[in-house]
């Protein structure tokens, strides 16, 4: 087999959900947008449902199809993008709960699906999704008279505990929602870690379930090993790969490894990323190409048959740091071409 091997640990996902749930006294949902942050939403929701999770969040209505297919009618499926034109059939047939983001969405929802459950998303300063203070003031009475299942907002800087934006948004959220009676939610993974005043009635962790920062204690949920296809020795002065971007400064042993930017190994990692042969770090040398990496294994001892890109030696966030990005992006770009082995519940 010449594809990379991606090992997905659903027991770790469930353990992470439980750990985050244990940090609060309120209900804990699970965010499974972007195909469960790249791990496979159907498998992830099945494991979490077994563990007792009854409320899921997706970004767009289409993402709910796989979840309903897997779990049937029981769980609540909430949609962050709300009720867009064209979503009505899916929202009705799959019994989805849209988080309405604007007066327009609220009006449209009440008009085309009267009596159908909905939530409301408020903007408390991030300026991305949700009704602002004045809009909410204009429609709150109407919206609340229809019994929304949730009133929520989202924190922009929750991964930085000391950022003044956190208390600013918390204050705004309280101003907009204190006394309303409907269940409230403000915290994603970062918000859970900020402490009880951010928890309200429901938290919505995503990345922490999948082993990513800012949940530093998370159990890792993925491992990625890439097979070595070929090994060659190059003399001092020889060049490797596209654009001749690397030249050997000593006699070197180069492994050509299956995996490239088409698999979510960013081209920016050219001459940057580290892979591991056991505990021995081996640098990517030359360009990351579509399907292949070249790696300096001169110091790896015996010729490796595979190299680890994500594993105990190097977390998703370690790799993200080398690529100038965040764990979220590494996870959601994990290639579709890998041989995926999902184990656990
Ligand atoms: C993605 C998202 C979440 C989950 O955030 P994490 O940082 O992954 O825990 C929660 N709420 C909203 C509105 C989101 O867009």
Tab-separated table of C-alpha atoms and ligand atoms in Angstrom:
chain	number	residue	atom	x	y	z
A	1	UNK	CA	0.000	0.000	0.000
A	2	UNK	CA	1.404	3.349	-0.960
A	3	UNK	CA	-1.075	5.777	0.601
A	4	UNK	CA	-0.541	7.390	3.956
A	5	UNK	CA	-2.244	5.726	6.885
A	6	UNK	CA	-4.483	7.984	8.962
A	7	UNK	CA	-5.506	6.514	12.294
A	8	UNK	CA	-8.567	8.113	13.880
A	9	UNK	CA	-9.178	7.405	17.556
A	10	UNK	CA	-12.848	7.847	18.437
A	11	UNK	CA	-12.222	6.811	22.042
A	12	UNK	CA	-10.016	9.901	22.315
A	13	UNK	CA	-12.795	12.067	20.839
A	14	UNK	CA	-15.265	10.704	23.391
A	15	UNK	CA	-12.742	11.118	26.238
A	16	UNK	CA	-12.160	14.734	25.180
A	17	UNK	CA	-15.913	15.408	25.100
A	18	UNK	CA	-16.260	13.927	28.595
A	19	UNK	CA	-13.327	15.970	29.900
A	20	UNK	CA	-14.828	19.193	28.521
A	21	UNK	CA	-18.283	18.211	29.803
A	22	UNK	CA	-16.799	17.622	33.270
A	23	UNK	CA	-15.503	21.217	33.352
A	24	UNK	CA	-19.030	22.595	33.408
A	25	UNK	CA	-22.319	21.998	35.157
A	26	UNK	CA	-24.363	22.757	32.034
A	27	UNK	CA	-25.132	20.707	28.908
A	28	UNK	CA	-22.383	20.040	26.366
A	29	UNK	CA	-23.072	19.790	22.651
A	30	UNK	CA	-20.551	18.826	19.940
A	31	UNK	CA	-19.548	20.810	16.862
A	32	UNK	CA	-19.081	18.452	13.909
A	33	UNK	CA	-18.905	20.910	11.001
A	34	UNK	CA	-16.450	20.377	8.130
A	35	UNK	CA	-16.962	16.605	8.279
A	36	UNK	CA	-16.171	16.430	11.968
A	37	UNK	CA	-13.078	18.653	11.589
A	38	UNK	CA	-11.835	16.279	8.899
A	39	UNK	CA	-12.140	13.075	10.954
A	40	UNK	CA	-15.409	11.882	9.376
A	41	UNK	CA	-18.653	13.273	10.783
A	42	UNK	CA	-20.646	10.021	10.536
A	43	UNK	CA	-18.177	8.079	12.692
A	44	UNK	CA	-17.684	10.953	15.107
A	45	UNK	CA	-21.393	11.521	15.761
A	46	UNK	CA	-22.021	7.803	16.162
A	47	UNK	CA	-19.379	7.581	18.889
A	48	UNK	CA	-20.528	10.768	20.621
A	49	UNK	CA	-24.192	9.773	20.479
A	50	UNK	CA	-23.340	6.495	22.200
A	51	UNK	CA	-21.566	8.524	24.862
A	52	UNK	CA	-24.733	10.520	25.455
A	53	UNK	CA	-24.375	13.606	23.228
A	54	UNK	CA	-27.802	14.695	21.978
A	55	UNK	CA	-27.042	18.060	20.415
A	56	UNK	CA	-24.815	18.678	17.401
A	57	UNK	CA	-23.838	21.786	15.466
A	58	UNK	CA	-22.951	22.050	11.782
A	59	UNK	CA	-21.993	25.085	9.708
A	60	UNK	CA	-24.431	24.558	6.828
A	61	UNK	CA	-27.642	22.566	6.425
A	62	UNK	CA	-26.151	20.122	3.898
A	63	UNK	CA	-23.742	18.855	6.550
A	64	UNK	CA	-26.696	17.546	8.556
A	65	UNK	CA	-27.631	14.931	5.951
A	66	UNK	CA	-24.879	12.498	6.966
A	67	UNK	CA	-25.730	12.972	10.641
A	68	UNK	CA	-29.447	12.247	10.256
A	69	UNK	CA	-28.582	9.225	8.123
A	70	UNK	CA	-26.299	7.914	10.838
A	71	UNK	CA	-28.351	8.737	13.939
A	72	UNK	CA	-31.961	9.038	12.866
A	73	UNK	CA	-34.447	11.499	14.332
A	74	UNK	CA	-33.293	11.698	17.975
A	75	UNK	CA	-30.524	14.295	18.251
A	76	UNK	CA	-30.930	18.032	17.778
A	77	UNK	CA	-28.953	19.287	14.817
A	78	UNK	CA	-28.298	23.026	14.871
A	79	UNK	CA	-27.112	25.012	11.857
A	80	UNK	CA	-24.829	28.023	12.455
A	81	UNK	CA	-25.544	29.634	9.070
A	82	UNK	CA	-29.225	29.839	9.972
A	83	UNK	CA	-32.042	29.688	7.441
A	84	UNK	CA	-30.862	30.642	3.972
A	85	UNK	CA	-33.094	30.730	0.931
A	86	UNK	CA	-32.933	27.220	-0.505
A	87	UNK	CA	-32.472	25.591	2.919
A	88	UNK	CA	-36.174	25.349	3.746
A	89	UNK	CA	-36.755	21.811	2.453
A	90	UNK	CA	-33.722	20.412	4.270
A	91	UNK	CA	-34.603	22.225	7.496
A	92	UNK	CA	-38.149	20.879	7.394
A	93	UNK	CA	-37.454	17.343	6.202
A	94	UNK	CA	-34.422	16.716	8.427
A	95	UNK	CA	-35.915	18.660	11.349
A	96	UNK	CA	-32.902	20.952	11.663
A	97	UNK	CA	-32.725	23.901	14.021
A	98	UNK	CA	-31.346	26.974	12.267
A	99	UNK	CA	-29.534	29.623	14.326
A	100	UNK	CA	-31.153	32.720	12.793
A	101	UNK	CA	-28.556	35.408	12.158
A	102	UNK	CA	-30.510	38.444	10.983
A	103	UNK	CA	-33.920	40.062	11.063
A	104	UNK	CA	-34.304	38.904	7.472
A	105	UNK	CA	-33.633	35.263	8.401
A	106	UNK	CA	-36.031	35.504	11.343
A	107	UNK	CA	-38.816	36.958	9.201
A	108	UNK	CA	-38.283	34.395	6.481
A	109	UNK	CA	-38.201	31.495	8.954
A	110	UNK	CA	-41.398	32.524	10.753
A	111	UNK	CA	-43.104	33.031	7.427
A	112	UNK	CA	-42.150	29.810	5.608
A	113	UNK	CA	-41.853	27.405	8.559
A	114	UNK	CA	-44.140	28.739	11.293
A	115	UNK	CA	-43.883	26.692	14.479
A	116	UNK	CA	-40.610	25.032	13.381
A	117	UNK	CA	-37.855	25.183	16.044
A	118	UNK	CA	-35.116	27.791	15.720
A	119	UNK	CA	-32.376	29.460	17.693
A	120	UNK	CA	-30.949	32.957	17.431
A	121	UNK	CA	-27.325	33.961	16.976
A	122	UNK	CA	-26.295	37.340	18.355
A	123	UNK	CA	-23.240	39.360	17.435
A	124	UNK	CA	-21.462	40.548	20.581
A	125	UNK	CA	-18.495	42.175	18.854
A	126	UNK	CA	-16.901	39.657	16.503
A	127	UNK	CA	-18.787	41.108	13.523
A	128	UNK	CA	-19.093	37.822	11.703
A	129	UNK	CA	-22.515	36.226	12.219
A	130	UNK	CA	-25.538	37.208	14.247
A	131	UNK	CA	-27.872	40.074	15.046
A	132	UNK	CA	-26.359	43.201	16.518
A	133	UNK	CA	-27.621	44.905	19.644
A	134	UNK	CA	-30.057	47.274	17.878
A	135	UNK	CA	-31.458	44.617	15.545
A	136	UNK	CA	-31.993	42.287	18.463
A	137	UNK	CA	-33.695	45.066	20.430
A	138	UNK	CA	-36.132	45.489	17.538
A	139	UNK	CA	-37.107	41.813	17.195
A	140	UNK	CA	-36.306	40.219	20.554
A	141	UNK	CA	-39.895	40.340	21.771
A	142	UNK	CA	-41.210	38.717	18.608
A	143	UNK	CA	-38.449	36.090	18.536
A	144	UNK	CA	-38.787	35.236	22.235
A	145	UNK	CA	-42.572	34.910	21.939
A	146	UNK	CA	-41.920	31.978	19.575
A	147	UNK	CA	-39.807	30.121	22.150
A	148	UNK	CA	-36.336	29.844	20.578
A	149	UNK	CA	-34.504	26.657	21.622
A	150	UNK	CA	-31.242	28.579	22.054
A	151	UNK	CA	-29.852	32.106	22.029
A	152	UNK	CA	-26.127	32.058	21.318
A	153	UNK	CA	-23.091	34.155	20.462
A	154	UNK	CA	-19.461	33.370	19.635
A	155	UNK	CA	-16.209	34.627	21.173
A	156	UNK	CA	-13.504	36.045	18.903
A	157	UNK	CA	-10.486	35.732	21.235
A	158	UNK	CA	-11.314	32.902	23.643
A	159	UNK	CA	-7.974	31.201	22.955
A	160	UNK	CA	-6.294	34.191	24.662
A	161	UNK	CA	-7.606	34.100	28.252
A	162	UNK	CA	-6.364	37.591	29.130
A	163	UNK	CA	-7.721	39.288	26.026
A	164	UNK	CA	-10.068	42.158	26.985
A	165	UNK	CA	-12.408	41.112	24.159
A	166	UNK	CA	-13.591	38.163	26.277
A	167	UNK	CA	-15.116	40.233	29.074
A	168	UNK	CA	-16.336	42.803	26.542
A	169	UNK	CA	-18.291	40.131	24.667
A	170	UNK	CA	-19.488	38.524	27.891
A	171	UNK	CA	-20.857	41.900	29.057
A	172	UNK	CA	-22.597	42.460	25.737
A	173	UNK	CA	-24.069	38.960	25.780
A	174	UNK	CA	-25.448	39.515	29.272
A	175	UNK	CA	-26.875	42.912	28.322
A	176	UNK	CA	-28.618	41.334	25.350
A	177	UNK	CA	-29.884	38.170	27.058
A	178	UNK	CA	-30.170	38.516	30.851
A	179	UNK	CA	-33.656	37.580	31.928
A	180	UNK	CA	-34.877	36.213	28.588
A	181	UNK	CA	-35.807	32.722	29.790
A	182	UNK	CA	-34.508	30.934	26.669
A	183	UNK	CA	-31.425	28.682	27.012
A	184	UNK	CA	-28.164	30.507	26.279
A	185	UNK	CA	-24.768	29.498	24.855
A	186	UNK	CA	-21.554	31.500	24.481
A	187	UNK	CA	-18.636	29.079	24.850
A	188	UNK	CA	-16.824	26.931	22.296
A	189	UNK	CA	-13.653	25.067	23.376
A	190	UNK	CA	-11.831	28.245	24.401
A	191	UNK	CA	-14.830	29.643	26.234
A	192	UNK	CA	-15.173	26.498	28.350
A	193	UNK	CA	-11.599	27.028	29.576
A	194	UNK	CA	-12.326	30.683	30.473
A	195	UNK	CA	-14.448	29.601	33.429
A	196	UNK	CA	-17.998	29.211	34.698
A	197	UNK	CA	-19.297	32.690	33.903
A	198	UNK	CA	-18.878	31.835	30.207
A	199	UNK	CA	-20.776	28.537	30.347
A	200	UNK	CA	-24.472	29.537	30.566
A	201	UNK	CA	-26.821	26.627	29.648
A	202	UNK	CA	-24.929	24.907	26.850
A	203	UNK	CA	-21.346	24.778	25.561
A	204	UNK	CA	-20.365	24.010	21.964
A	205	UNK	CA	-16.836	22.565	21.787
A	206	UNK	CA	-15.337	21.628	18.439
A	207	UNK	CA	-11.559	21.556	18.130
A	208	UNK	CA	-10.964	20.311	21.683
A	209	UNK	CA	-12.870	17.108	20.856
A	210	UNK	CA	-10.407	16.421	18.072
A	211	UNK	CA	-7.314	16.959	20.185
A	212	UNK	CA	-6.527	20.555	19.230
A	213	UNK	CA	-5.509	23.724	21.075
A	214	UNK	CA	-6.582	25.636	23.055
A	215	UNK	CA	-7.516	22.433	24.961
A	216	UNK	CA	-3.915	21.576	25.873
A	217	UNK	CA	-4.887	18.493	27.917
A	218	UNK	CA	-6.792	16.936	25.004
A	219	UNK	CA	-5.999	13.371	24.020
A	220	UNK	CA	-4.664	13.241	20.449
A	221	UNK	CA	-7.291	11.854	18.067
A	222	UNK	CA	-5.264	11.339	14.882
A	223	UNK	CA	-1.982	9.788	13.820
A	224	UNK	CA	-0.548	9.933	10.357
A	225	UNK	CA	2.163	7.642	8.985
A	226	UNK	CA	3.468	8.019	5.444
A	227	UNK	CA	5.098	5.109	3.584
A	228	UNK	CA	8.570	5.461	2.125
A	229	UNK	CA	8.422	4.580	-1.565
A	230	UNK	CA	12.086	4.840	-2.397
A	231	UNK	CA	15.419	5.606	-0.753
A	232	UNK	CA	18.504	6.908	-2.527
A	233	UNK	CA	21.936	8.149	-1.591
A	234	UNK	CA	23.013	11.478	-3.056
A	235	UNK	CA	26.521	12.888	-3.157
A	236	UNK	CA	27.492	16.281	-1.765
A	237	UNK	CA	26.385	18.918	-4.287
A	238	UNK	CA	23.507	16.927	-5.800
A	239	UNK	CA	20.080	18.556	-5.884
A	240	UNK	CA	16.647	17.193	-5.001
A	241	UNK	CA	13.181	17.894	-6.328
A	242	UNK	CA	11.338	20.629	-8.242
A	243	UNK	CA	13.214	23.847	-8.778
A	244	UNK	CA	16.401	22.217	-7.427
A	245	UNK	CA	15.506	23.992	-4.215
A	246	UNK	CA	17.679	21.734	-2.020
A	247	UNK	CA	21.309	20.835	-2.514
A	248	UNK	CA	23.145	18.263	-0.431
A	249	UNK	CA	25.877	19.768	1.745
A	250	UNK	CA	27.119	16.311	2.685
A	251	UNK	CA	26.622	12.796	1.320
A	252	UNK	CA	22.958	12.232	2.194
A	253	UNK	CA	20.284	9.577	2.212
A	254	UNK	CA	16.955	10.782	0.882
A	255	UNK	CA	13.594	9.055	1.379
A	256	UNK	CA	10.802	9.747	-1.093
A	257	UNK	CA	7.571	9.556	0.851
A	258	UNK	CA	3.964	9.182	-0.266
A	259	UNK	CA	2.007	12.330	0.650
A	260	UNK	CA	1.873	15.857	-0.704
A	261	UNK	CA	-0.133	19.022	-0.914
A	262	UNK	CA	-3.054	17.110	-2.452
A	263	UNK	CA	-3.254	15.325	0.906
A	264	UNK	CA	-3.279	18.509	2.971
A	265	UNK	CA	0.478	18.639	3.570
A	266	UNK	CA	0.823	22.311	2.760
A	267	UNK	CA	3.393	23.317	0.133
A	268	UNK	CA	4.526	25.959	2.605
A	269	UNK	CA	6.068	23.068	4.565
A	270	UNK	CA	8.737	22.690	1.844
A	271	UNK	CA	12.164	22.692	3.544
A	272	UNK	CA	10.361	23.171	6.901
A	273	UNK	CA	8.414	20.194	8.204
A	274	UNK	CA	9.838	17.462	10.369
A	275	UNK	CA	8.804	13.798	10.157
A	276	UNK	CA	9.815	11.142	12.643
A	277	UNK	CA	11.410	7.737	12.391
A	278	UNK	CA	10.686	6.601	15.930
A	279	UNK	CA	12.151	9.415	17.974
A	280	UNK	CA	14.584	10.534	15.285
A	281	UNK	CA	13.498	13.788	13.595
A	282	UNK	CA	13.969	13.862	9.807
A	283	UNK	CA	13.591	17.129	7.878
A	284	UNK	CA	11.594	17.603	4.709
A	285	UNK	CA	14.076	18.814	2.130
A	286	UNK	CA	13.108	20.402	-1.166
A	287	UNK	CA	9.602	21.154	-2.296
A	288	UNK	CA	6.439	19.459	-1.149
A	289	UNK	CA	4.893	18.270	-4.410
A	290	UNK	CA	1.352	17.093	-5.103
A	291	UNK	CA	1.871	13.461	-4.116
A	292	UNK	CA	5.366	13.241	-2.663
A	293	UNK	CA	7.751	14.551	-0.048
A	294	UNK	CA	11.500	14.160	0.056
A	295	UNK	CA	12.985	13.688	3.499
A	296	UNK	CA	16.575	13.640	4.738
A	297	UNK	CA	16.964	10.311	6.554
A	298	UNK	CA	20.756	10.365	6.664
A	299	UNK	CA	20.707	10.237	10.468
A	300	UNK	CA	17.811	7.787	10.769
A	301	UNK	CA	19.978	4.680	11.125
A	302	UNK	CA	18.385	1.741	9.327
A	303	UNK	CA	16.358	2.725	6.244
A	304	UNK	CA	12.824	3.623	7.386
A	305	UNK	CA	9.825	2.014	5.684
A	306	UNK	CA	7.472	4.727	6.950
A	307	UNK	CA	7.726	8.119	8.612
A	308	UNK	CA	5.343	9.733	11.094
A	309	UNK	CA	4.001	13.204	10.353
A	310	UNK	CA	1.428	13.352	13.172
A	311	UNK	CA	1.852	11.193	16.254
A	312	UNK	CA	3.166	11.119	19.804
A	313	UNK	CA	6.342	12.891	18.656
A	314	UNK	CA	4.512	15.755	16.931
A	315	UNK	CA	0.960	16.969	17.503
A	316	UNK	CA	-1.433	18.472	15.001
A	317	UNK	CA	-0.651	21.868	16.523
A	318	UNK	CA	3.131	21.305	16.336
A	319	UNK	CA	2.764	20.630	12.624
A	320	UNK	CA	0.453	23.623	12.246
A	321	UNK	CA	3.085	25.862	13.845
A	322	UNK	CA	5.647	24.742	11.246
A	323	UNK	CA	3.158	25.644	8.535
A	324	UNK	CA	2.291	29.045	10.032
A	325	UNK	CA	-1.289	27.977	10.661
A	326	UNK	CA	-3.510	26.457	13.360
A	327	UNK	CA	-4.475	22.897	14.239
A	328	UNK	CA	-7.994	23.509	12.901
A	329	UNK	CA	-6.630	23.926	9.377
A	330	UNK	CA	-4.341	20.886	9.553
A	331	UNK	CA	-7.275	18.725	10.728
A	332	UNK	CA	-9.809	19.970	8.196
A	333	UNK	CA	-7.346	19.526	5.324
A	334	UNK	CA	-6.435	15.910	6.168
A	335	UNK	CA	-6.429	14.148	2.804
A	336	UNK	CA	-9.298	12.094	1.420
A	337	UNK	CA	-6.787	9.770	-0.230
A	338	UNK	CA	-5.266	8.373	2.952
A	339	UNK	CA	-6.135	4.891	4.014
A	340	UNK	CA	-8.291	5.747	7.010
A	341	UNK	CA	-8.454	3.420	9.957
A	342	UNK	CA	-11.067	4.500	12.478
A	343	UNK	CA	-11.131	2.684	15.761
A	344	UNK	CA	-12.990	3.049	19.022
A	345	UNK	CA	-16.694	3.243	19.778
B	1	LIG	C1	-16.665	26.407	14.924
B	1	LIG	C2	-17.554	26.993	15.949
B	1	LIG	C3	-17.592	26.466	17.247
B	1	LIG	C4	-16.585	25.439	17.748
B	1	LIG	O1	-15.397	26.149	18.006
B	1	LIG	P1	-14.068	25.435	18.542
B	1	LIG	O2	-13.108	26.558	18.718
B	1	LIG	O3	-13.657	24.493	17.454
B	1	LIG	O4	-14.410	24.737	19.789
B	1	LIG	C5	-18.550	26.942	18.119
B	1	LIG	N1	-19.398	27.938	17.739
B	1	LIG	C6	-19.363	28.496	16.517
B	1	LIG	C7	-20.311	29.586	16.175
B	1	LIG	C8	-18.434	28.055	15.581
B	1	LIG	O5	-18.384	28.623	14.374
